[in-house]
Coordinates of C-alpha atoms and ligand atoms in Angstrom, one line a residue:
M1 CA 115.0 78.6 60.3
K2 CA 115.4 81.5 57.7
F3 CA 114.9 84.1 60.5
V4 CA 117.8 82.7 62.5
K5 CA 120.1 83.1 59.4
A6 CA 119.0 86.7 59.3
L7 CA 119.9 87.1 62.9
S8 CA 123.4 85.6 62.6
C9 CA 123.9 87.9 59.5
A10 CA 122.9 90.8 61.7
T11 CA 125.5 89.9 64.3
V12 CA 128.1 89.6 61.6
L13 CA 126.8 92.9 60.2
A14 CA 128.7 93.1 56.9
G15 CA 127.5 91.6 53.6
C16 CA 124.4 89.8 54.6
V17 CA 121.2 89.7 52.7
F18 CA 118.5 89.8 55.3
S19 CA 115.7 87.3 55.3
S20 CA 112.8 88.2 53.1
V21 CA 110.7 86.0 55.4
S22 CA 107.5 88.0 56.2
A23 CA 106.0 88.2 59.6
A24 CA 103.5 85.7 58.5
D25 CA 106.2 83.0 58.5
M26 CA 107.4 84.0 61.9
T27 CA 106.8 81.8 65.0
V28 CA 107.1 83.5 68.4
G29 CA 107.1 81.6 71.7
F30 CA 105.4 83.5 74.6
S31 CA 105.9 82.5 78.2
Q32 CA 103.2 84.2 80.2
I33 CA 103.3 84.3 84.0
G34 CA 99.7 83.2 84.5
S35 CA 96.3 84.9 85.0
E36 CA 96.7 86.4 88.5
S37 CA 95.0 89.7 87.8
G38 CA 92.6 91.5 85.4
W39 CA 95.6 93.3 83.9
R40 CA 97.5 90.0 83.2
A41 CA 94.4 88.5 81.5
A42 CA 94.2 91.7 79.3
E43 CA 97.9 91.5 78.5
T44 CA 97.4 87.9 77.3
T45 CA 94.4 88.8 75.2
V46 CA 96.1 91.8 73.6
T47 CA 99.3 89.9 72.9
K48 CA 97.2 87.2 71.0
Q49 CA 95.4 90.0 69.1
E50 CA 98.6 91.7 68.1
A51 CA 100.1 88.4 66.9
E52 CA 96.9 87.7 64.9
K53 CA 97.0 91.2 63.3
R54 CA 100.6 90.4 62.0
G55 CA 99.9 86.9 60.9
I56 CA 102.4 85.6 63.5
D57 CA 102.2 82.1 64.8
L58 CA 102.2 82.6 68.6
K59 CA 103.0 79.6 70.8
F60 CA 101.5 80.5 74.2
A61 CA 102.6 78.9 77.5
D62 CA 100.9 79.8 80.8
A63 CA 103.3 79.3 83.7
Q64 CA 100.7 79.5 86.5
Q65 CA 103.0 81.8 88.5
K66 CA 105.9 79.3 88.5
Q67 CA 109.4 80.3 87.3
E68 CA 110.3 76.6 86.7
N69 CA 107.4 76.4 84.2
Q70 CA 108.6 79.5 82.4
I71 CA 112.1 78.0 82.1
K72 CA 110.7 74.8 80.8
A73 CA 108.6 76.7 78.2
L74 CA 111.7 78.7 77.1
R75 CA 113.6 75.4 76.6
S76 CA 110.8 74.0 74.6
F77 CA 110.6 77.1 72.4
I78 CA 114.4 76.8 71.8
A79 CA 114.0 73.1 70.9
Q80 CA 111.3 74.0 68.5
G81 CA 113.6 76.6 66.8
V82 CA 111.1 79.5 67.1
D83 CA 112.1 82.8 65.5
A84 CA 111.9 84.7 68.8
I85 CA 110.8 84.4 72.4
F86 CA 108.7 86.7 74.5
V87 CA 108.7 86.3 78.3
A88 CA 107.1 88.1 81.2
P89 CA 109.5 87.0 83.9
V90 CA 107.6 86.2 87.1
V91 CA 110.6 87.1 89.3
A92 CA 113.7 89.1 88.5
T93 CA 116.4 86.5 89.3
G94 CA 117.4 83.0 88.0
W95 CA 117.3 83.7 84.2
D96 CA 121.0 83.7 83.2
E97 CA 121.3 80.0 82.2
V98 CA 118.2 79.7 80.1
L99 CA 118.7 83.1 78.4
G100 CA 122.2 82.0 77.6
E101 CA 120.8 78.9 75.9
A102 CA 118.5 81.1 73.8
K103 CA 121.5 83.3 72.9
D104 CA 123.5 80.3 71.9
A105 CA 120.6 79.2 69.7
E106 CA 120.6 82.7 68.2
I107 CA 117.0 83.2 69.2
P108 CA 116.2 86.8 70.3
V109 CA 114.4 87.2 73.6
I110 CA 112.2 90.2 74.4
L111 CA 111.1 90.8 78.0
L112 CA 107.5 91.9 78.3
D113 CA 106.2 93.9 81.3
R114 CA 108.8 92.9 83.9
T115 CA 112.6 92.9 83.9
V116 CA 115.4 90.5 85.0
D117 CA 118.6 90.9 87.0
A118 CA 120.7 89.5 84.1
D119 CA 123.3 90.8 81.6
K120 CA 121.5 93.0 79.0
S121 CA 123.3 91.1 76.2
L122 CA 121.0 88.1 77.1
Y123 CA 117.9 89.8 75.8
M124 CA 117.1 92.0 72.8
T125 CA 114.9 94.6 74.6
A126 CA 112.5 95.0 77.5
V127 CA 109.1 96.5 76.9
T128 CA 108.0 97.8 80.3
S129 CA 106.6 100.8 82.1
D130 CA 108.8 102.8 84.5
L131 CA 107.8 100.8 87.6
V132 CA 109.7 103.1 90.0
H133 CA 107.9 106.1 88.4
E134 CA 104.5 104.4 88.9
G135 CA 105.2 104.0 92.6
N136 CA 106.4 107.6 92.7
V137 CA 103.2 109.0 91.0
A138 CA 101.1 107.0 93.5
G139 CA 103.1 108.4 96.5
K140 CA 103.1 112.0 95.2
W141 CA 99.3 111.7 94.9
L142 CA 99.0 110.7 98.5
V143 CA 101.5 113.4 99.7
D144 CA 99.4 116.0 97.9
T145 CA 96.0 114.6 99.1
T146 CA 97.0 114.4 102.8
A147 CA 98.7 117.8 102.6
G148 CA 100.7 117.4 105.8
K149 CA 98.0 115.7 107.8
P150 CA 99.2 112.6 109.8
C151 CA 98.4 109.5 107.8
N152 CA 99.3 105.8 108.6
V153 CA 99.6 103.9 105.4
V154 CA 99.3 100.2 104.8
E155 CA 100.9 98.7 101.7
L156 CA 99.9 95.6 99.7
Q157 CA 103.0 94.5 97.7
G158 CA 103.1 92.6 94.5
T159 CA 104.7 89.2 94.0
T160 CA 107.8 88.9 96.2
G161 CA 111.0 89.2 94.1
S162 CA 109.2 90.5 91.0
S163 CA 110.5 93.7 89.5
P164 CA 107.2 95.6 89.9
A165 CA 107.0 94.7 93.6
I166 CA 110.6 95.9 94.1
D167 CA 110.4 99.1 92.0
R168 CA 106.8 100.2 92.9
K169 CA 107.8 100.0 96.6
K170 CA 111.0 102.0 95.9
G171 CA 109.2 104.7 94.0
F172 CA 106.5 105.1 96.6
E173 CA 109.0 105.4 99.4
E174 CA 111.0 108.0 97.5
A175 CA 107.8 110.1 97.1
L176 CA 107.2 109.9 100.9
K177 CA 110.7 111.0 101.8
G178 CA 110.6 114.3 103.8
H179 CA 106.9 114.0 104.5
D180 CA 106.9 112.7 108.0
N181 CA 103.2 112.9 108.3
L182 CA 103.0 109.8 106.2
K183 CA 104.1 106.5 107.8
I184 CA 104.0 103.1 106.2
V185 CA 102.9 101.1 109.3
R186 CA 102.2 97.7 107.6
S187 CA 103.6 96.2 104.3
Q188 CA 103.0 92.7 103.0
T189 CA 102.7 90.8 99.7
G190 CA 99.2 90.2 98.4
D191 CA 100.8 88.5 95.3
F192 CA 98.8 90.7 92.9
T193 CA 95.6 88.8 93.5
R194 CA 92.2 90.0 94.8
T195 CA 91.8 87.1 97.2
K196 CA 95.2 87.6 98.8
G197 CA 94.7 91.4 98.8
K198 CA 91.4 90.9 100.7
E199 CA 93.0 88.4 103.2
V200 CA 96.0 90.6 104.0
M201 CA 93.9 93.7 104.3
E202 CA 91.7 91.9 106.8
S203 CA 94.8 91.2 108.9
F204 CA 95.9 94.8 108.6
L205 CA 92.5 96.0 109.8
K206 CA 92.5 93.6 112.8
A207 CA 96.1 94.7 113.7
E208 CA 95.3 98.4 113.4
N209 CA 92.4 98.9 115.8
G210 CA 89.8 97.7 113.3
G211 CA 91.2 100.0 110.7
K212 CA 90.7 103.2 112.8
N213 CA 94.5 103.7 112.8
I214 CA 94.7 103.4 109.0
C215 CA 94.3 106.5 106.8
A216 CA 95.4 105.1 103.4
L217 CA 96.1 101.9 101.4
Y218 CA 98.7 101.7 98.7
A219 CA 98.3 98.6 96.6
H220 CA 100.8 97.6 93.9
N221 CA 97.9 96.7 91.7
D222 CA 94.2 97.3 91.3
D223 CA 93.2 93.7 91.9
M224 CA 94.6 93.7 95.4
A225 CA 93.0 97.1 96.0
V226 CA 89.6 95.7 94.9
G227 CA 90.0 92.8 97.3
A228 CA 91.0 95.2 100.1
I229 CA 88.0 97.4 99.4
Q230 CA 85.8 94.4 100.2
A231 CA 87.6 93.8 103.4
I232 CA 87.3 97.5 104.4
K233 CA 83.6 97.5 103.8
E234 CA 83.1 94.3 105.8
A235 CA 85.0 96.0 108.7
G236 CA 82.2 98.6 108.6
L237 CA 84.5 101.4 107.2
K238 CA 84.1 103.5 104.0
P239 CA 86.9 102.8 101.5
G240 CA 87.8 106.0 99.6
T241 CA 86.9 108.2 102.6
D242 CA 87.8 106.5 106.0
I243 CA 90.7 104.8 104.2
L244 CA 92.1 106.4 101.0
V245 CA 92.8 103.8 98.2
V246 CA 95.6 104.3 95.6
S247 CA 96.8 101.6 93.3
I248 CA 98.3 100.8 89.9
D249 CA 97.1 99.2 86.6
A250 CA 93.9 101.2 85.7
V251 CA 91.8 98.1 85.0
P252 CA 88.1 98.8 84.5
D253 CA 87.0 97.5 87.9
I254 CA 89.0 100.2 89.8
F255 CA 87.1 102.8 87.8
Q256 CA 83.8 101.3 88.9
A257 CA 85.1 101.5 92.5
M258 CA 86.1 105.1 91.9
A259 CA 82.7 106.0 90.5
A260 CA 81.2 104.6 93.7
G261 CA 83.6 106.7 95.8
E262 CA 85.4 103.6 97.1
A263 CA 88.8 104.1 95.4
N264 CA 90.6 107.4 94.8
A265 CA 93.5 107.0 92.3
T266 CA 95.2 104.6 90.0
V267 CA 98.2 104.8 87.7
E268 CA 97.7 103.3 84.2
L269 CA 99.7 100.4 82.9
T270 CA 99.0 99.5 79.2
P271 CA 98.3 95.8 78.6
N272 CA 99.8 96.3 75.1
M273 CA 103.4 95.5 75.6
A274 CA 103.4 93.0 72.7
G275 CA 102.7 95.6 69.9
P276 CA 105.9 97.5 70.4
A277 CA 107.7 94.1 70.9
F278 CA 106.5 92.7 67.6
D279 CA 107.4 96.0 65.8
A280 CA 110.9 95.9 67.2
L281 CA 111.3 92.3 66.2
A282 CA 110.0 93.1 62.6
A283 CA 112.4 96.0 62.3
F284 CA 115.3 93.8 63.4
K285 CA 114.3 91.0 61.0
K286 CA 114.0 93.4 58.1
D287 CA 117.3 95.2 58.3
G288 CA 119.1 94.1 61.5
K289 CA 118.0 97.3 63.3
E290 CA 118.7 96.7 67.0
P291 CA 116.0 98.3 69.3
P292 CA 117.1 100.1 72.5
K293 CA 117.4 97.9 75.5
W294 CA 114.3 99.5 77.0
I295 CA 111.1 100.4 75.2
Q296 CA 109.2 102.4 77.9
T297 CA 105.4 102.5 78.0
E298 CA 103.4 105.4 79.4
S299 CA 102.1 105.7 83.0
K300 CA 99.1 108.1 83.5
L301 CA 97.4 109.0 86.8
Y302 CA 93.6 108.8 87.0
T303 CA 91.6 110.2 89.9
Q304 CA 87.9 110.6 90.7
A305 CA 88.1 113.9 88.8
D306 CA 88.6 112.0 85.5
E307 CA 85.0 110.8 85.1
P308 CA 85.6 107.3 86.2
Q309 CA 82.3 105.9 84.9
K310 CA 83.2 107.0 81.4
V311 CA 86.7 105.6 81.6
Y312 CA 85.2 102.3 82.9
E313 CA 82.8 102.1 79.8
A314 CA 85.7 103.0 77.5
K315 CA 88.1 100.4 78.9
K316 CA 85.7 97.5 79.3
G317 CA 86.2 95.0 76.5
L318 CA 89.7 96.3 75.7
G319 CA 91.0 92.8 76.4
Y320 CA 89.9 92.9 80.1
Ligands
GZL401 C1 103.4 95.2 86.4 C2 102.8 93.8 86.2 C3 101.9 93.4 87.3 C4 100.5 94.1 87.3 C5 99.7 93.1 88.0 O1 104.2 95.5 85.3 O2 103.8 92.8 86.1 O3 101.6 92.0 87.3 O4 100.5 95.4 87.9 C6 100.1 91.8 87.4 O5 98.3 93.3 87.8 O6 99.8 90.8 88.2

């Protein structure tokens, strides 16, 4: 594959003529986690749009939340001799072997959206937000909003073992340090889905005096928050006032909830991780320019003060 030659030249550095292959000749294998949330579905849509824009042949594989399916897909991409591999790793561990196989095949790997606990030499770059910062922004919002008043918090964690679940928890807890009025009384995974988010919130409400002991919910993504909001309403409580709701992703539906006063804050995660990834790949292919190991995407706080209905209208259709 012409592109592979360019890659090996790049590693040799001296005296290579880089491939004149245009993006249109490039084939990229993308191993996507699944379609567990509105954000994930948008990321898939945007990735396909970004590939289309560049004339790139995207081989798409949906892992349905299973790491073994992702590893199988990566091995198939390697066997096909793709020019590059994109992967959104469902969990952070267990990637060294297959990433080593891609490296041996001189196929660059770019991580989208989540990171792995593996040697950085095993991937070209990771395009992700600062997941710890996202949790920190959510926590700081709650600290400011409760202003010292006692507040029992329940937490819906993302997929166990995933980098967002680990880091968003870490960042949130860091923000609460020194603010003893805030106590995380229950914390459990809702696996980033609405269904599980509703189910686990129902159990929290039952366990906490029908929800009367709960002052706030922190959900690692909006989909779990939307499921939890349903559970809070079915328990006869008002989400957004009886129980504050703060989450992450900034998908359209959370703005609808905000406009209805049923959610309070969200931290935005762009679904466009693939654009910067394709650009980094093209720059490397053109002249061997190595991207930094981390290409960070922005994280912005939205609250009810940000005209949520307008934001909802603007975001709808952007791949969601
Ligand atoms: C976070 C991303 C998470 C989203 C969820 O970077 O991996 O996965 O917050 C999605 O909506 O399921």
